[in-house]
Short mmCIF file of C-alpha atoms in Angstrom, two decimals:
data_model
loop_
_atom_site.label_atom_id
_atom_site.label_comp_id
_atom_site.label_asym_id
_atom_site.label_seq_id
_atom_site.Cartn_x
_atom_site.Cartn_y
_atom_site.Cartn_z
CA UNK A 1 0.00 0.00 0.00
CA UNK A 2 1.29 3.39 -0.75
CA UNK A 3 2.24 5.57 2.04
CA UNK A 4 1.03 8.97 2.91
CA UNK A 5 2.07 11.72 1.08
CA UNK A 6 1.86 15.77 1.88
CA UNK A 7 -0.26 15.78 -1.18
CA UNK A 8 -3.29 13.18 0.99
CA UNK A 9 -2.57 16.03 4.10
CA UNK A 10 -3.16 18.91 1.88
CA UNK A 11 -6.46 16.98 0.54
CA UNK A 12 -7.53 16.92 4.52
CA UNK A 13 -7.65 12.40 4.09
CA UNK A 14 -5.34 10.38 4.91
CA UNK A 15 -5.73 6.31 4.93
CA UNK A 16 -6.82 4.74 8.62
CA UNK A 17 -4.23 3.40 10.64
CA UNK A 18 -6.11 0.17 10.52
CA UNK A 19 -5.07 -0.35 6.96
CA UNK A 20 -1.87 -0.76 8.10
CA UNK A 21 -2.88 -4.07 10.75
CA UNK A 22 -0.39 -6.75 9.76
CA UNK A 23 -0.35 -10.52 11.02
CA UNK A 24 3.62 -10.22 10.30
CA UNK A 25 5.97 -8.88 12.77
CA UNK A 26 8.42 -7.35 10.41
CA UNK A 27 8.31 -3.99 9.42
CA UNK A 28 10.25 -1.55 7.43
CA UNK A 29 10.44 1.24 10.17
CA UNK A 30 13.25 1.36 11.90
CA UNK A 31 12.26 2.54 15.72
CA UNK A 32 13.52 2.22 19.54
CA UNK A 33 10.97 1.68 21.99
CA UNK A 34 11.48 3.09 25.31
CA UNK A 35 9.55 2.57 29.09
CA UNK A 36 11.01 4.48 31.95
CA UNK A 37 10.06 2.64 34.90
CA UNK A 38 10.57 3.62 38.62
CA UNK A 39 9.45 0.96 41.47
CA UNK A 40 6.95 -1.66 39.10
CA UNK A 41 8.74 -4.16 38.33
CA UNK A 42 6.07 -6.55 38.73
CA UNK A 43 3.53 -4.32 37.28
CA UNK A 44 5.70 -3.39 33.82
CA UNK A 45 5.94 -7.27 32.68
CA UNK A 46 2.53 -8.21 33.91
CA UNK A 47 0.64 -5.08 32.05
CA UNK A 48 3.12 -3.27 29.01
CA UNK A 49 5.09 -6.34 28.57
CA UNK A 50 2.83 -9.21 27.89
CA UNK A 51 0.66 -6.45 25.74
CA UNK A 52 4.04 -5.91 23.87
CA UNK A 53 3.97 -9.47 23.22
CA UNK A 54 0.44 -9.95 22.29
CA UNK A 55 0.92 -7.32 20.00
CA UNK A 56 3.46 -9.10 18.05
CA UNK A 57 6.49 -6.53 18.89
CA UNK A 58 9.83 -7.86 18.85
CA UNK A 59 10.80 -7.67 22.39
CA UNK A 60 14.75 -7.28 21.64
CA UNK A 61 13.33 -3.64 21.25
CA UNK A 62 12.05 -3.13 24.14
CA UNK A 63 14.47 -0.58 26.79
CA UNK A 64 13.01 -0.39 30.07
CA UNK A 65 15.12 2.98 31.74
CA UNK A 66 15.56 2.50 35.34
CA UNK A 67 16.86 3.61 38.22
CA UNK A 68 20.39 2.84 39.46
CA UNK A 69 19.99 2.66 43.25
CA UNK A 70 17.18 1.23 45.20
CA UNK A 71 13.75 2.53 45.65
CA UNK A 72 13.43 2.93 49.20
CA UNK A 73 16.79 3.01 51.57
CA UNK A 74 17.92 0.08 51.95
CA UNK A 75 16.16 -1.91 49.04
CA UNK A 76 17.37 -4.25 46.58
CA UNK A 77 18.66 -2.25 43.70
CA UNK A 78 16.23 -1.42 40.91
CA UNK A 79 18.22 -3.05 38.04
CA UNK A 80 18.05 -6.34 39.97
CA UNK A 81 14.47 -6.06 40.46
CA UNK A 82 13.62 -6.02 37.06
CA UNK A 83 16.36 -7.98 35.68
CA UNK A 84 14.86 -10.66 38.08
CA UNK A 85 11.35 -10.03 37.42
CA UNK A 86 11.23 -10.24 33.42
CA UNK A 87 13.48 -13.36 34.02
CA UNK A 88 10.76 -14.73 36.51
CA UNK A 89 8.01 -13.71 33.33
CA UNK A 90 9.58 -15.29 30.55
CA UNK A 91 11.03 -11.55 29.08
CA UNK A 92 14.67 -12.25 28.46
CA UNK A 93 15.27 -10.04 25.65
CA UNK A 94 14.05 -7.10 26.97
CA UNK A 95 16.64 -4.39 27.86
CA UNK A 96 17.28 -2.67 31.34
CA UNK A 97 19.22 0.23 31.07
CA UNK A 98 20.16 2.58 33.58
CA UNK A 99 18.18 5.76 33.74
CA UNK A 100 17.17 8.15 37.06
CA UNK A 101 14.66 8.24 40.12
CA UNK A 102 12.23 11.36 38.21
CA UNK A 103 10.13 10.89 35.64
CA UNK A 104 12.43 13.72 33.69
CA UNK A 105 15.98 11.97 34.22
CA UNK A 106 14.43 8.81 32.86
CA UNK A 107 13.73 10.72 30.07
CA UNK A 108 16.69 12.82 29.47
CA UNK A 109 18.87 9.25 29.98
CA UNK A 110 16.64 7.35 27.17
CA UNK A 111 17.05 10.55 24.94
CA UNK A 112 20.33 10.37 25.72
CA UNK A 113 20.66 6.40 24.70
CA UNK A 114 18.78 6.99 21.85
CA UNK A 115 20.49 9.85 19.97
CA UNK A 116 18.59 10.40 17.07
CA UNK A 117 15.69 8.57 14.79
CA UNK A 118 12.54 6.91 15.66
CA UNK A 119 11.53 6.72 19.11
CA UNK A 120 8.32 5.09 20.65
CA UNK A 121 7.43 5.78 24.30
CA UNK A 122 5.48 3.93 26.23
CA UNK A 123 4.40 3.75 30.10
CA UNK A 124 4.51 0.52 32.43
CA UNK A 125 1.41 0.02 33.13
CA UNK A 126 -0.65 -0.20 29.72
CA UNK A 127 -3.20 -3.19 30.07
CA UNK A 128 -4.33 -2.72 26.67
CA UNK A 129 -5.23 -0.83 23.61
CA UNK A 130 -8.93 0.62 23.61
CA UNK A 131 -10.99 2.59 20.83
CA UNK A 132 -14.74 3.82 20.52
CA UNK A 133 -17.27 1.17 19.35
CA UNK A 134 -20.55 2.12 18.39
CA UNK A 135 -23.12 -0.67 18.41
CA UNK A 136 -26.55 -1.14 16.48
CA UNK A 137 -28.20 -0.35 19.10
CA UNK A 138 -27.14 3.02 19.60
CA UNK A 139 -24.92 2.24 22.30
CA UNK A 140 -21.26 3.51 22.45
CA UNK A 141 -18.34 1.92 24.87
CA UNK A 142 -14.43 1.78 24.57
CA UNK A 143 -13.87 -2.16 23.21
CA UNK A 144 -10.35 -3.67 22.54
CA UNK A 145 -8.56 -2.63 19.24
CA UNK A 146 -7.42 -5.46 16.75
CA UNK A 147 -4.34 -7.13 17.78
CA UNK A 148 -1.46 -5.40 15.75
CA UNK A 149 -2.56 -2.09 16.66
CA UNK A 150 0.72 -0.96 18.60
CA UNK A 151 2.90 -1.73 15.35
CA UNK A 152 -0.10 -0.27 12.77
CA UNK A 153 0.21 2.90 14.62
CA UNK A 154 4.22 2.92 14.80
CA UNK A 155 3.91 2.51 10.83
CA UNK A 156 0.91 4.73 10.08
CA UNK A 157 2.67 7.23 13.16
CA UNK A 158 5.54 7.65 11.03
CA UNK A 159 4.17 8.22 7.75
CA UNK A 160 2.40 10.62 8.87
CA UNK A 161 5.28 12.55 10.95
CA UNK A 162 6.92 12.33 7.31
CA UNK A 163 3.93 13.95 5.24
CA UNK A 164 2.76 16.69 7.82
CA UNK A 165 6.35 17.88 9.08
CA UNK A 166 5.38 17.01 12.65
CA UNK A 167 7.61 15.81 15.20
CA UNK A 168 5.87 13.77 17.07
CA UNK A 169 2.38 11.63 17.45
CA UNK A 170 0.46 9.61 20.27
CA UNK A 171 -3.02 8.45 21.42
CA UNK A 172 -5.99 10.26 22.94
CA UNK A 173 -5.12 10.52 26.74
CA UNK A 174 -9.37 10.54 26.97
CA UNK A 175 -10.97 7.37 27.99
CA UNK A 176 -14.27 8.65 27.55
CA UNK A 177 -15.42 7.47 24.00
CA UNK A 178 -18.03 10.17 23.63
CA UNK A 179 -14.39 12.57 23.28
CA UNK A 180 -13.13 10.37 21.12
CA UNK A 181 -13.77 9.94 17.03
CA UNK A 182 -12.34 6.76 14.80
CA UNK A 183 -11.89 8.64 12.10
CA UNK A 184 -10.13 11.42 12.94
CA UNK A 185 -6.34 12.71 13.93
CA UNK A 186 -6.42 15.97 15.46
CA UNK A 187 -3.30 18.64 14.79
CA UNK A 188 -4.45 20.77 17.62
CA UNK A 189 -2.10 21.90 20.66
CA UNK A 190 -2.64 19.25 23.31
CA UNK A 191 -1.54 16.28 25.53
CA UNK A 192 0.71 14.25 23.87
CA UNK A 193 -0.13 10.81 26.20
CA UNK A 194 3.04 9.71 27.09
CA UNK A 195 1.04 6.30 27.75
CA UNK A 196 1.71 5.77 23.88
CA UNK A 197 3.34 8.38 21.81
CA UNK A 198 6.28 8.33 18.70
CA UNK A 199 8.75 10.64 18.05
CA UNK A 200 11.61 11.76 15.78
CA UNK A 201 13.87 12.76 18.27
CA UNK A 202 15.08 16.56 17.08
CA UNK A 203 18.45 17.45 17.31
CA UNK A 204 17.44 20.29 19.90
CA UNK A 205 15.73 18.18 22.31
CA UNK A 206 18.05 19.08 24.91
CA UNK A 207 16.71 22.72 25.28
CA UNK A 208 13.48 21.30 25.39
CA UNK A 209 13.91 19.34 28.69
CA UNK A 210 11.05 19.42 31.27
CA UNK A 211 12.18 21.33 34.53
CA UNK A 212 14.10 19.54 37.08
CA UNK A 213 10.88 18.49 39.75
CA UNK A 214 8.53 18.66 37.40
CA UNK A 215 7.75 15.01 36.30
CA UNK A 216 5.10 15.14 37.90
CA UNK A 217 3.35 17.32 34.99
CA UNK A 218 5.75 15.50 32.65
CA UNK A 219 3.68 15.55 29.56
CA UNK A 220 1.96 18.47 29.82
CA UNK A 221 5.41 20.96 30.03
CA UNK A 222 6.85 18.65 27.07
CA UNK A 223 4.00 19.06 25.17
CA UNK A 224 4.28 22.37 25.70
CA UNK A 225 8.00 22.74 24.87
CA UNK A 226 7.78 21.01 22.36
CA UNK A 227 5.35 22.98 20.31
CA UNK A 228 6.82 26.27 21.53
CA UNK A 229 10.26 25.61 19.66
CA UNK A 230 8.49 24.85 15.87
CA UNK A 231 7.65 21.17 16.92
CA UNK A 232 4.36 20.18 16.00
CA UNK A 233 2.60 16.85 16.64
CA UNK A 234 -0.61 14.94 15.61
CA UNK A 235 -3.07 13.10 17.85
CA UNK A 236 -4.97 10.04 16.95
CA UNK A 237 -8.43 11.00 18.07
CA UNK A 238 -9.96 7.49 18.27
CA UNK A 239 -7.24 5.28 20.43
CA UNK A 240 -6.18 5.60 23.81
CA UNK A 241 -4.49 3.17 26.33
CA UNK A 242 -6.21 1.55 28.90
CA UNK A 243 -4.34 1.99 32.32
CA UNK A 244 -4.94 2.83 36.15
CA UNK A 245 -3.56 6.31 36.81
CA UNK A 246 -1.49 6.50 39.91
CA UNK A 247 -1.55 3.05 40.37
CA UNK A 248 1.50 2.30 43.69
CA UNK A 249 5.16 2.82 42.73
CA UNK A 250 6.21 5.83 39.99
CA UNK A 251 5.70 9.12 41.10
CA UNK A 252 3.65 7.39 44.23
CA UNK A 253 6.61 5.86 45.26
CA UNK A 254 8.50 9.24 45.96
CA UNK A 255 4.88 11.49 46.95
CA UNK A 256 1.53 8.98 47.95
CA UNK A 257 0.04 12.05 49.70
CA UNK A 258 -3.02 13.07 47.16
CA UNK A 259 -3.44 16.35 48.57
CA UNK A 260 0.43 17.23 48.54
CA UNK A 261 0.95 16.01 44.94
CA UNK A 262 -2.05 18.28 43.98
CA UNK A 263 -0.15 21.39 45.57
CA UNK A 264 3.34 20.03 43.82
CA UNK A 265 1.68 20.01 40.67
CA UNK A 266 -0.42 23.25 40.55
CA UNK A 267 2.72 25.06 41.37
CA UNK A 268 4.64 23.20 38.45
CA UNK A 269 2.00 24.19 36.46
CA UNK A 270 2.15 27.85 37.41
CA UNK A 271 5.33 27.88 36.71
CA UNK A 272 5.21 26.21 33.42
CA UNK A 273 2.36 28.69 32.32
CA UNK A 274 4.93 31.68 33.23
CA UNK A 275 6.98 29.82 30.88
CA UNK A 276 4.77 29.33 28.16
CA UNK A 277 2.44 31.91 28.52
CA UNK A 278 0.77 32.03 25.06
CA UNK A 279 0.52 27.90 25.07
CA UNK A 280 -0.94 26.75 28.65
CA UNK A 281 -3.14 28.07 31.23
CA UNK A 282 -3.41 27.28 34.79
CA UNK A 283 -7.04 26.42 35.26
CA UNK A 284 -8.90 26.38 38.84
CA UNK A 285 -10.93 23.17 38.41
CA UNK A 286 -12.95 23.48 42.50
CA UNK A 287 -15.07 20.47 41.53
CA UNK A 288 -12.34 18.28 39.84
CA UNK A 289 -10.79 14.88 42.32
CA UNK A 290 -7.44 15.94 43.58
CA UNK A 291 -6.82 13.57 40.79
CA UNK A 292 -7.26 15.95 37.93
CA UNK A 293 -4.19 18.23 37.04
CA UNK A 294 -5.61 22.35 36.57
CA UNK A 295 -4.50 23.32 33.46
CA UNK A 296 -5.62 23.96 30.09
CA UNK A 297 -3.98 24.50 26.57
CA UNK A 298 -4.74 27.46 24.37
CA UNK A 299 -6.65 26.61 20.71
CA UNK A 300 -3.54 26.67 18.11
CA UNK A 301 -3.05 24.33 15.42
CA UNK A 302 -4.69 23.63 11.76
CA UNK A 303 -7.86 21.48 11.24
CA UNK A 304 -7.79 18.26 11.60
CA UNK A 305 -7.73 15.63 8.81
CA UNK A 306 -9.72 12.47 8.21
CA UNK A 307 -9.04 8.75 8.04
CA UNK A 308 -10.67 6.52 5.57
CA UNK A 309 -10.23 2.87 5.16
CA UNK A 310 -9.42 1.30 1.85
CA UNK A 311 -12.39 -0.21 0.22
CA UNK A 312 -12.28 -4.22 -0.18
CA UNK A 313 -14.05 -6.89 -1.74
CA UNK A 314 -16.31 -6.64 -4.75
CA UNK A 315 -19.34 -3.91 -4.67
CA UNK A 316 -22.51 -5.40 -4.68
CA UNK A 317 -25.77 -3.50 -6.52
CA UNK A 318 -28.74 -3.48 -5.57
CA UNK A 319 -31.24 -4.33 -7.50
CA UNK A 320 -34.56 -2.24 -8.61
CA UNK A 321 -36.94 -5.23 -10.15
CA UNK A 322 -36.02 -8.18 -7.60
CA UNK A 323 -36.78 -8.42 -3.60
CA UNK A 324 -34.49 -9.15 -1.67
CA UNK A 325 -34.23 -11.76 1.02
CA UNK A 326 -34.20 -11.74 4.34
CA UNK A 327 -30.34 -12.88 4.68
CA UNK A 328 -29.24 -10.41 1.90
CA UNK A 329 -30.84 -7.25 4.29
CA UNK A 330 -29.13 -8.72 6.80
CA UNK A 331 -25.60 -9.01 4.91
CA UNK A 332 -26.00 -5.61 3.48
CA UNK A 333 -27.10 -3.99 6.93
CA UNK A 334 -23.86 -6.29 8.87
CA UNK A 335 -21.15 -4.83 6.11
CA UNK A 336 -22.65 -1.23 6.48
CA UNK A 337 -22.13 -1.53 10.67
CA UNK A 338 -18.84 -2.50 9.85
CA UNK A 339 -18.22 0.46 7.71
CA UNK A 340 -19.22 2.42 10.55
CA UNK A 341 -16.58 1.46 12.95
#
């Protein structure tokens, strides 16, 4: 299949991501996928890794960054941990790698390893990949995506970073489905869901870093950065990643006081609105769970484009002078749900 081209962007459709679901795990995009980890190492092979797997991703790919002392004084050392745990699961050819205790010197060190070139991010504690279903009946849930979907996006991702100039892409970080739409990728200023995102790493990254204490709003001052130095980035508006947010160990290893970590990360993002004042707003959110970070990103960005699937099979007519029976309606009404989707 041919890949995207700036001349599909300019039209405003691109092909669907799905188009590019293969039952093969080779590809011809060369990427390194990254998972900083901090305190889960039970957690990373149990939920990212065996998704990894079911996905059909060659796990000789796979760097988990971690940190090079202990968790708690007087632990056993991180590396150990997880060397021992993705022994213990069967995961020998993943990579540990040394990285830092914050989010943001996990980062820096797998930038770092990295260099240059195709980089997928990931988080370690992805369950699985979700997207909007709409039923018959009129109902509408998040249901699994196909199997291949990780590596369909890494292709279609790239292809797309390629035709639009964009430096980086990821998933919707909504798991609502009513915010999400199938068909659409979104060029807006927003999240980029550091649950699943892809990036060609630019050769400036290192004036983008996040602020030292800040990995706690992570993805929201990257984002941020990011777009603030000429680097724009593409969101795929129907996909997100199922996962438990603040599930014990990561940043609720080093703060598990809700109320604190709220403070910690309204001031980070005061501080990273002072920074980027024309990009993101700190937002007073009274109602929201000390779960939910007060911020908000101003509208800047083109329109978005549209996905459409390849057409396949033959095209059947229908026909004016015959009736049709009762299992052609229903053949006819089954391929036009499935259109839907």
């Amino acid at each position: 299949m041919k890949p995207i081209t700036a001349h599909d962007v300019a039209s405003g459709i691109v092909k669907h991501w799905q188009d590019s679901l293969t039952k093969t795990t080779k590809s011809n995009v060369e990427y390194k996928l990254v998972i900083p980890s901090f305190d889960r190492p039970t957690e990373l092979c149990g939920y990212t890794l065996a998704l990894l797997r079911s996905e059909g991703v060659p796990l000789d790919k796979v760097n988990v960054f971690v940190s090079p002392s202990s968790a708690k004084p007087g632990g056993t050392p991180e590396w150990y941990r997880y060397v021992e745990e993705c022994k213990a699961h069967h995961f020998p050819e993943v990579h540990i790698r040394p990285g830092g205790r914050t989010l943001e010197a996990q980062m820096v060190a797998a930038m770092e390893w990295v260099g240059s070139g195709y980089m997928i991010v990931m988080s370690d504690t992805v369950r699985s990949i979700q997207t909007r279903e709409d039923k018959p009946n009129c109902t509408t849930r998040m249901a699994p995506a196909p199997q291949g979907t990780v590596l369909a996006l890494i292709k279609h991702g790239f292809e797309m970073l390629k035709a639009t100039g964009s430096t980086a892409w990821s998933v919707n970080p909504s798991h609502n489905p009513f915010q999400m739409s199938v068909h659409t990728i979104t060029r807006k200023l927003g999240l980029l869901d550091g649950n699943l995102t892809g990036m060609v790493l630019p050769p400036n990254w290192r004036k983008m870093q996040v602020t030292s204490g800040h990995g706690l709003i992570y993805d929201v001052e990257w984002s941020a950065s990011l777009w603030s130095h000429g680097h724009t980035f593409i969101r795929y508006q129907g996909v997100c990643c199922e996962h438990t947010y603040r599930r014990p160990g990561g940043q609720a290893t080093l703060m598990n006081d809700v109320s604190k970590r709220r403070d910690r990360e309204t001031q980070a993002i005061k501080a990273c609105a002072k920074k980027y004042p024309t990009l993101v707003k700190w937002r007073s959110k009274p109602k929201a769970s000390l779960r939910t970070m007060e911020y908000q990103f101003s509208i800047q960005g083109p329109a978005p484009l549209v996905m459409r699937k390849a057409r396949t099979g033959t095209v059947r007519e229908y026909s004016l002078t015959e009736k049709s029976t009762s299992a052609q309606r229903m053949a006819r009404m089954r391929r036009r749900d499935k259109r839907r989707k």
